[in-house]
mmCIF file with all atom_site columns, C-alpha atoms in Angstrom:
data_model
loop_
_atom_site.group_PDB
_atom_site.id
_atom_site.type_symbol
_atom_site.label_atom_id
_atom_site.label_alt_id
_atom_site.label_comp_id
_atom_site.label_asym_id
_atom_site.label_entity_id
_atom_site.label_seq_id
_atom_site.pdbx_PDB_ins_code
_atom_site.Cartn_x
_atom_site.Cartn_y
_atom_site.Cartn_z
_atom_site.occupancy
_atom_site.B_iso_or_equiv
_atom_site.pdbx_formal_charge
_atom_site.auth_seq_id
_atom_site.auth_comp_id
_atom_site.auth_asym_id
_atom_site.auth_atom_id
_atom_site.pdbx_PDB_model_num
ATOM 1   C CA . MET A 1 1   ? 85.182 45.615 78.452  1.00 0.00 ? 218 MET A CA 1
ATOM 2   C CA . ALA A 1 2   ? 84.083 44.145 81.351  1.00 0.00 ? 219 ALA A CA 1
ATOM 3   C CA . VAL A 1 3   ? 81.143 45.070 83.056  1.00 0.00 ? 220 VAL A CA 1
ATOM 4   C CA . GLY A 1 4   ? 80.748 45.243 86.519  1.00 0.00 ? 221 GLY A CA 1
ATOM 5   C CA . SER A 1 5   ? 79.824 47.215 90.301  1.00 0.00 ? 222 SER A CA 1
ATOM 6   C CA . GLN A 1 6   ? 83.327 48.816 90.046  1.00 0.00 ? 223 GLN A CA 1
ATOM 7   C CA . LEU A 1 7   ? 82.818 50.246 86.563  1.00 0.00 ? 224 LEU A CA 1
ATOM 8   C CA . TRP A 1 8   ? 79.467 51.774 87.577  1.00 0.00 ? 225 TRP A CA 1
ATOM 9   C CA . HIS A 1 9   ? 80.630 55.044 88.849  1.00 0.00 ? 226 HIS A CA 1
ATOM 10  C CA . LEU A 1 10  ? 82.813 55.769 85.761  1.00 0.00 ? 227 LEU A CA 1
ATOM 11  C CA . GLN A 1 11  ? 79.860 55.425 83.124  1.00 0.00 ? 228 GLN A CA 1
ATOM 12  C CA . LEU A 1 12  ? 77.214 57.377 85.005  1.00 0.00 ? 229 LEU A CA 1
ATOM 13  C CA . GLY A 1 13  ? 77.850 60.792 83.720  1.00 0.00 ? 230 GLY A CA 1
ATOM 14  C CA . PRO A 1 14  ? 76.233 63.910 85.241  1.00 0.00 ? 231 PRO A CA 1
ATOM 15  C CA . ARG A 1 15  ? 73.332 63.934 87.853  1.00 0.00 ? 232 ARG A CA 1
ATOM 16  C CA . ASP A 1 16  ? 71.168 64.821 84.947  1.00 0.00 ? 233 ASP A CA 1
ATOM 17  C CA . GLY A 1 17  ? 68.084 62.255 85.600  1.00 0.00 ? 234 GLY A CA 1
ATOM 18  C CA . ARG A 1 18  ? 69.655 59.591 82.877  1.00 0.00 ? 235 ARG A CA 1
ATOM 19  C CA . GLU A 1 19  ? 69.964 56.376 84.019  1.00 0.00 ? 236 GLU A CA 1
ATOM 20  C CA . PRO A 1 20  ? 73.123 54.360 84.160  1.00 0.00 ? 237 PRO A CA 1
ATOM 21  C CA . LEU A 1 21  ? 74.478 52.617 81.584  1.00 0.00 ? 238 LEU A CA 1
ATOM 22  C CA . VAL A 1 22  ? 75.300 49.644 84.247  1.00 0.00 ? 239 VAL A CA 1
ATOM 23  C CA . LYS A 1 23  ? 72.841 49.224 87.179  1.00 0.00 ? 240 LYS A CA 1
ATOM 24  C CA . PRO A 1 24  ? 74.542 47.244 89.676  1.00 0.00 ? 241 PRO A CA 1
ATOM 25  C CA . THR A 1 25  ? 72.707 45.105 92.012  1.00 0.00 ? 242 THR A CA 1
ATOM 26  C CA . ARG A 1 26  ? 72.733 46.655 95.643  1.00 0.00 ? 243 ARG A CA 1
ATOM 27  C CA . LYS A 1 27  ? 74.046 44.171 98.166  1.00 0.00 ? 244 LYS A CA 1
ATOM 28  C CA . SER A 1 28  ? 71.925 43.986 101.553 1.00 0.00 ? 245 SER A CA 1
ATOM 29  C CA . ILE A 1 29  ? 72.966 44.962 104.711 1.00 0.00 ? 246 ILE A CA 1
ATOM 30  C CA . ILE A 1 30  ? 74.920 42.158 106.563 1.00 0.00 ? 247 ILE A CA 1
ATOM 31  C CA . SER A 1 31  ? 73.597 41.306 110.051 1.00 0.00 ? 248 SER A CA 1
ATOM 32  C CA . PRO A 1 32  ? 70.884 44.166 109.658 1.00 0.00 ? 249 PRO A CA 1
ATOM 33  C CA . VAL A 1 33  ? 69.848 45.726 113.151 1.00 0.00 ? 250 VAL A CA 1
ATOM 34  C CA . ALA A 1 34  ? 66.777 47.964 113.156 1.00 0.00 ? 251 ALA A CA 1
ATOM 35  C CA . SER A 1 35  ? 65.617 50.677 115.535 1.00 0.00 ? 252 SER A CA 1
ATOM 36  C CA . ALA A 1 36  ? 62.522 53.176 115.733 1.00 0.00 ? 253 ALA A CA 1
ATOM 37  C CA . TRP A 1 37  ? 63.507 56.729 114.962 1.00 0.00 ? 254 TRP A CA 1
ATOM 38  C CA . ASP A 1 38  ? 60.226 58.632 114.567 1.00 0.00 ? 255 ASP A CA 1
ATOM 39  C CA . LEU A 1 39  ? 61.985 61.870 113.341 1.00 0.00 ? 256 LEU A CA 1
ATOM 40  C CA . SER A 1 40  ? 59.996 64.428 111.628 1.00 0.00 ? 257 SER A CA 1
ATOM 41  C CA . ILE A 1 41  ? 61.589 65.889 108.385 1.00 0.00 ? 258 ILE A CA 1
ATOM 42  C CA . SER A 1 42  ? 60.421 68.484 106.025 1.00 0.00 ? 259 SER A CA 1
ATOM 43  C CA . ALA A 1 43  ? 58.658 68.056 102.815 1.00 0.00 ? 260 ALA A CA 1
ATOM 44  C CA . SER A 1 44  ? 61.573 69.657 100.973 1.00 0.00 ? 261 SER A CA 1
ATOM 45  C CA . ASP A 1 45  ? 64.027 67.196 102.689 1.00 0.00 ? 262 ASP A CA 1
ATOM 46  C CA . PHE A 1 46  ? 62.225 64.419 101.550 1.00 0.00 ? 263 PHE A CA 1
ATOM 47  C CA . GLY A 1 47  ? 62.051 65.668 98.285  1.00 0.00 ? 264 GLY A CA 1
ATOM 48  C CA . ARG A 1 48  ? 65.891 65.351 98.358  1.00 0.00 ? 265 ARG A CA 1
ATOM 49  C CA . LEU A 1 49  ? 65.969 62.078 99.897  1.00 0.00 ? 266 LEU A CA 1
ATOM 50  C CA . LYS A 1 50  ? 64.078 60.876 97.297  1.00 0.00 ? 267 LYS A CA 1
ATOM 51  C CA . VAL A 1 51  ? 66.424 62.206 94.244  1.00 0.00 ? 268 VAL A CA 1
ATOM 52  C CA . GLY A 1 52  ? 69.047 60.609 95.685  1.00 0.00 ? 269 GLY A CA 1
ATOM 53  C CA . PHE A 1 53  ? 73.133 60.956 94.897  1.00 0.00 ? 270 PHE A CA 1
ATOM 54  C CA . ARG A 1 54  ? 74.808 59.000 92.152  1.00 0.00 ? 271 ARG A CA 1
ATOM 55  C CA . PRO A 1 55  ? 78.765 59.497 92.485  1.00 0.00 ? 272 PRO A CA 1
ATOM 56  C CA . GLU A 1 56  ? 80.265 61.548 89.689  1.00 0.00 ? 273 GLU A CA 1
ATOM 57  C CA . CYS A 1 57  ? 83.754 60.413 90.186  1.00 0.00 ? 274 CYS A CA 1
ATOM 58  C CA . MET A 1 58  ? 85.758 57.820 91.633  1.00 0.00 ? 275 MET A CA 1
ATOM 59  C CA . GLU A 1 59  ? 86.249 60.174 94.867  1.00 0.00 ? 276 GLU A CA 1
ATOM 60  C CA . ASP A 1 60  ? 82.307 60.203 95.608  1.00 0.00 ? 277 ASP A CA 1
ATOM 61  C CA . ARG A 1 61  ? 82.180 57.015 98.231  1.00 0.00 ? 278 ARG A CA 1
ATOM 62  C CA . TRP A 1 62  ? 78.507 57.044 98.943  1.00 0.00 ? 279 TRP A CA 1
ATOM 63  C CA . VAL A 1 63  ? 75.141 56.541 96.649  1.00 0.00 ? 280 VAL A CA 1
ATOM 64  C CA . ILE A 1 64  ? 71.963 57.108 98.277  1.00 0.00 ? 281 ILE A CA 1
ATOM 65  C CA . GLN A 1 65  ? 68.924 55.479 96.075  1.00 0.00 ? 282 GLN A CA 1
ATOM 66  C CA . VAL A 1 66  ? 65.029 55.312 96.899  1.00 0.00 ? 283 VAL A CA 1
ATOM 67  C CA . THR A 1 67  ? 62.854 52.374 96.958  1.00 0.00 ? 284 THR A CA 1
ATOM 68  C CA . ASP A 1 68  ? 59.034 53.457 96.135  1.00 0.00 ? 285 ASP A CA 1
ATOM 69  C CA . PRO A 1 69  ? 56.391 52.522 98.835  1.00 0.00 ? 286 PRO A CA 1
ATOM 70  C CA . ASP A 1 70  ? 55.005 48.949 98.596  1.00 0.00 ? 287 ASP A CA 1
ATOM 71  C CA . PRO A 1 71  ? 52.289 48.729 100.508 1.00 0.00 ? 288 PRO A CA 1
ATOM 72  C CA . ASP A 1 72  ? 52.709 44.690 100.797 1.00 0.00 ? 289 ASP A CA 1
ATOM 73  C CA . HIS A 1 73  ? 56.402 45.382 102.227 1.00 0.00 ? 290 HIS A CA 1
ATOM 74  C CA . ASP A 1 74  ? 57.649 47.593 104.672 1.00 0.00 ? 291 ASP A CA 1
ATOM 75  C CA . GLY A 1 75  ? 54.325 49.251 105.835 1.00 0.00 ? 292 GLY A CA 1
ATOM 76  C CA . GLY A 1 76  ? 54.232 51.189 102.688 1.00 0.00 ? 293 GLY A CA 1
ATOM 77  C CA . ALA A 1 77  ? 57.522 53.331 103.604 1.00 0.00 ? 294 ALA A CA 1
ATOM 78  C CA . THR A 1 78  ? 59.650 54.716 101.207 1.00 0.00 ? 295 THR A CA 1
ATOM 79  C CA . LEU A 1 79  ? 63.083 53.240 101.469 1.00 0.00 ? 296 LEU A CA 1
ATOM 80  C CA . ILE A 1 80  ? 66.302 55.294 101.162 1.00 0.00 ? 297 ILE A CA 1
ATOM 81  C CA . HIS A 1 81  ? 69.185 53.125 101.070 1.00 0.00 ? 298 HIS A CA 1
ATOM 82  C CA . ILE A 1 82  ? 72.522 54.696 101.523 1.00 0.00 ? 299 ILE A CA 1
ATOM 83  C CA . SER A 1 83  ? 75.571 52.525 100.165 1.00 0.00 ? 300 SER A CA 1
ATOM 84  C CA . ARG A 1 84  ? 78.907 52.356 99.387  1.00 0.00 ? 301 ARG A CA 1
ATOM 85  C CA . SER A 1 85  ? 80.017 53.571 95.701  1.00 0.00 ? 302 SER A CA 1
ATOM 86  C CA . TRP A 1 86  ? 82.594 50.717 94.849  1.00 0.00 ? 303 TRP A CA 1
ATOM 87  C CA . THR A 1 87  ? 81.367 47.780 96.508  1.00 0.00 ? 304 THR A CA 1
ATOM 88  C CA . TYR A 1 88  ? 77.826 48.934 96.676  1.00 0.00 ? 305 TYR A CA 1
ATOM 89  C CA . MET A 1 89  ? 77.352 47.419 100.038 1.00 0.00 ? 306 MET A CA 1
ATOM 90  C CA . GLU A 1 90  ? 74.471 48.921 101.716 1.00 0.00 ? 307 GLU A CA 1
ATOM 91  C CA . LEU A 1 91  ? 75.124 50.511 105.156 1.00 0.00 ? 308 LEU A CA 1
ATOM 92  C CA . TYR A 1 92  ? 71.967 51.958 106.018 1.00 0.00 ? 309 TYR A CA 1
ATOM 93  C CA . THR A 1 93  ? 68.336 52.124 105.232 1.00 0.00 ? 310 THR A CA 1
ATOM 94  C CA . LEU A 1 94  ? 66.026 55.054 105.729 1.00 0.00 ? 311 LEU A CA 1
ATOM 95  C CA . HIS A 1 95  ? 62.244 54.225 106.459 1.00 0.00 ? 312 HIS A CA 1
ATOM 96  C CA . VAL A 1 96  ? 60.216 57.454 105.370 1.00 0.00 ? 313 VAL A CA 1
ATOM 97  C CA . LYS A 1 97  ? 56.363 57.423 105.714 1.00 0.00 ? 314 LYS A CA 1
ATOM 98  C CA . LYS A 1 98  ? 53.837 60.123 105.490 1.00 0.00 ? 315 LYS A CA 1
ATOM 99  C CA . GLY A 1 99  ? 51.244 60.510 107.772 1.00 0.00 ? 316 GLY A CA 1
ATOM 100 C CA . ASP A 1 100 ? 47.388 61.006 107.080 1.00 0.00 ? 317 ASP A CA 1
ATOM 101 C CA . ASP A 1 101 ? 47.881 64.339 108.597 1.00 0.00 ? 318 ASP A CA 1
ATOM 102 C CA . GLY A 1 102 ? 50.622 65.189 105.728 1.00 0.00 ? 319 GLY A CA 1
ATOM 103 C CA . SER A 1 103 ? 53.491 64.968 108.185 1.00 0.00 ? 320 SER A CA 1
ATOM 104 C CA . ILE A 1 104 ? 56.705 63.266 107.073 1.00 0.00 ? 321 ILE A CA 1
ATOM 105 C CA . LYS A 1 105 ? 58.569 61.005 109.487 1.00 0.00 ? 322 LYS A CA 1
ATOM 106 C CA . ILE A 1 106 ? 61.788 58.605 109.196 1.00 0.00 ? 323 ILE A CA 1
ATOM 107 C CA . GLU A 1 107 ? 59.889 56.003 111.236 1.00 0.00 ? 324 GLU A CA 1
ATOM 108 C CA . SER A 1 108 ? 63.161 53.608 111.785 1.00 0.00 ? 325 SER A CA 1
ATOM 109 C CA . ILE A 1 109 ? 66.628 53.304 110.506 1.00 0.00 ? 326 ILE A CA 1
ATOM 110 C CA . THR A 1 110 ? 68.554 49.774 109.487 1.00 0.00 ? 327 THR A CA 1
ATOM 111 C CA . TRP A 1 111 ? 71.869 49.490 109.718 1.00 0.00 ? 328 TRP A CA 1
ATOM 112 C CA . LYS A 1 112 ? 74.989 47.061 109.415 1.00 0.00 ? 329 LYS A CA 1
ATOM 113 C CA . GLY A 1 113 ? 74.670 45.217 112.834 1.00 0.00 ? 330 GLY A CA 1
ATOM 114 C CA . ASN A 1 114 ? 78.535 44.491 113.478 1.00 0.00 ? 331 ASN A CA 1
ATOM 115 C CA . GLN A 1 115 ? 79.784 47.618 112.062 1.00 0.00 ? 332 GLN A CA 1
ATOM 116 C CA . PHE A 1 116 ? 80.008 49.559 115.687 1.00 0.00 ? 333 PHE A CA 1
ATOM 117 C CA . ASP A 1 117 ? 79.361 48.381 119.154 1.00 0.00 ? 334 ASP A CA 1
ATOM 118 C CA . ALA A 1 118 ? 76.061 47.612 120.392 1.00 0.00 ? 335 ALA A CA 1
ATOM 119 C CA . VAL A 1 119 ? 76.172 50.404 122.776 1.00 0.00 ? 336 VAL A CA 1
ATOM 120 C CA . SER A 1 120 ? 77.039 52.861 120.253 1.00 0.00 ? 337 SER A CA 1
ATOM 121 C CA . GLY A 1 121 ? 75.515 51.282 117.108 1.00 0.00 ? 338 GLY A CA 1
ATOM 122 C CA . GLU A 1 122 ? 72.537 53.093 117.100 1.00 0.00 ? 339 GLU A CA 1
ATOM 123 C CA . GLU A 1 123 ? 73.720 56.586 117.766 1.00 0.00 ? 340 GLU A CA 1
ATOM 124 C CA . ARG A 1 124 ? 76.509 56.277 115.311 1.00 0.00 ? 341 ARG A CA 1
ATOM 125 C CA . SER A 1 125 ? 74.535 54.863 112.791 1.00 0.00 ? 342 SER A CA 1
ATOM 126 C CA . LYS A 1 126 ? 72.089 57.746 112.956 1.00 0.00 ? 343 LYS A CA 1
ATOM 127 C CA . LYS A 1 127 ? 74.633 60.333 113.073 1.00 0.00 ? 344 LYS A CA 1
ATOM 128 C CA . GLU A 1 128 ? 76.539 59.235 110.074 1.00 0.00 ? 345 GLU A CA 1
ATOM 129 C CA . ALA A 1 129 ? 73.269 58.680 108.349 1.00 0.00 ? 346 ALA A CA 1
ATOM 130 C CA . MET A 1 130 ? 72.116 62.156 108.806 1.00 0.00 ? 347 MET A CA 1
ATOM 131 C CA . TYR A 1 131 ? 75.728 63.568 107.920 1.00 0.00 ? 348 TYR A CA 1
ATOM 132 C CA . LEU A 1 132 ? 75.720 61.718 104.400 1.00 0.00 ? 349 LEU A CA 1
ATOM 133 C CA . CYS A 1 133 ? 71.811 63.183 103.876 1.00 0.00 ? 350 CYS A CA 1
ATOM 134 C CA . ARG A 1 134 ? 73.066 66.868 105.116 1.00 0.00 ? 351 ARG A CA 1
ATOM 135 C CA . ALA A 1 135 ? 76.371 66.730 102.981 1.00 0.00 ? 352 ALA A CA 1
ATOM 136 C CA . LEU A 1 136 ? 75.375 64.793 99.868  1.00 0.00 ? 353 LEU A CA 1
ATOM 137 C CA . LEU A 1 137 ? 71.803 65.843 99.241  1.00 0.00 ? 354 LEU A CA 1
ATOM 138 C CA . GLY A 1 138 ? 71.840 69.228 101.076 1.00 0.00 ? 355 GLY A CA 1
ATOM 139 C CA . CYS A 1 139 ? 68.900 68.020 103.660 1.00 0.00 ? 356 CYS A CA 1
ATOM 140 C CA . ALA A 1 140 ? 68.671 70.282 106.809 1.00 0.00 ? 357 ALA A CA 1
ATOM 141 C CA . MET A 1 141 ? 66.875 67.605 108.970 1.00 0.00 ? 358 MET A CA 1
ATOM 142 C CA . GLU A 1 142 ? 66.517 70.323 111.640 1.00 0.00 ? 359 GLU A CA 1
ATOM 143 C CA . ALA A 1 143 ? 64.902 68.069 114.001 1.00 0.00 ? 360 ALA A CA 1
ATOM 144 C CA . PHE A 1 144 ? 68.169 66.103 114.098 1.00 0.00 ? 361 PHE A CA 1
ATOM 145 C CA . PRO A 1 145 ? 70.867 67.888 116.451 1.00 0.00 ? 362 PRO A CA 1
ATOM 146 C CA . LYS A 1 146 ? 74.127 68.856 114.488 1.00 0.00 ? 363 LYS A CA 1
ATOM 147 C CA . ASP A 1 147 ? 77.447 68.132 116.246 1.00 0.00 ? 364 ASP A CA 1
ATOM 148 C CA . ASP A 1 148 ? 79.150 70.943 117.144 1.00 0.00 ? 365 ASP A CA 1
#
C-alpha cells in the first residue's frame, strides 16, 4: 500500500485523540504575507484552536493543527495552521499569544500572498480563517464581526 498525504485523511479514524497512522508533512505557505491583527479571543476559543480539526472523511477539506509556543521562534506565539486536507498545503497561520495579564490575542495572520488581490487579501484571509474556526471548531470569536 502506498503511503502519502493523499491517504492520511482515510487512515485517521474518529477525532478521539489518537495519532494518525501516517502523519504527512505540512507544506509551507507559498509567497507568505503577514499582517498584525490584535484580535482578542476567549480562553474557550483558544482551547478549541489548540484541539484543532482532523478530517473524518474525504469530504472534509480542511485540517487545523497547532504548533506549541517556542520562545526562540515566533516570539513564543502558539501557531494555528489551517491547511487543505488533500494537498496538505497551508493557507493560513494564526499567531496566538497569551498576555501577562491573562488576555489571549491573535496577534497576526499569515496567508498565501498570491491567493487574493493585494487590496482584499488581508480582509478576505481574516474572514475565511474566522469562518473556518467557527464552522470546524465551534469557536465564537466574539470580537470578530459575523457576516450577515
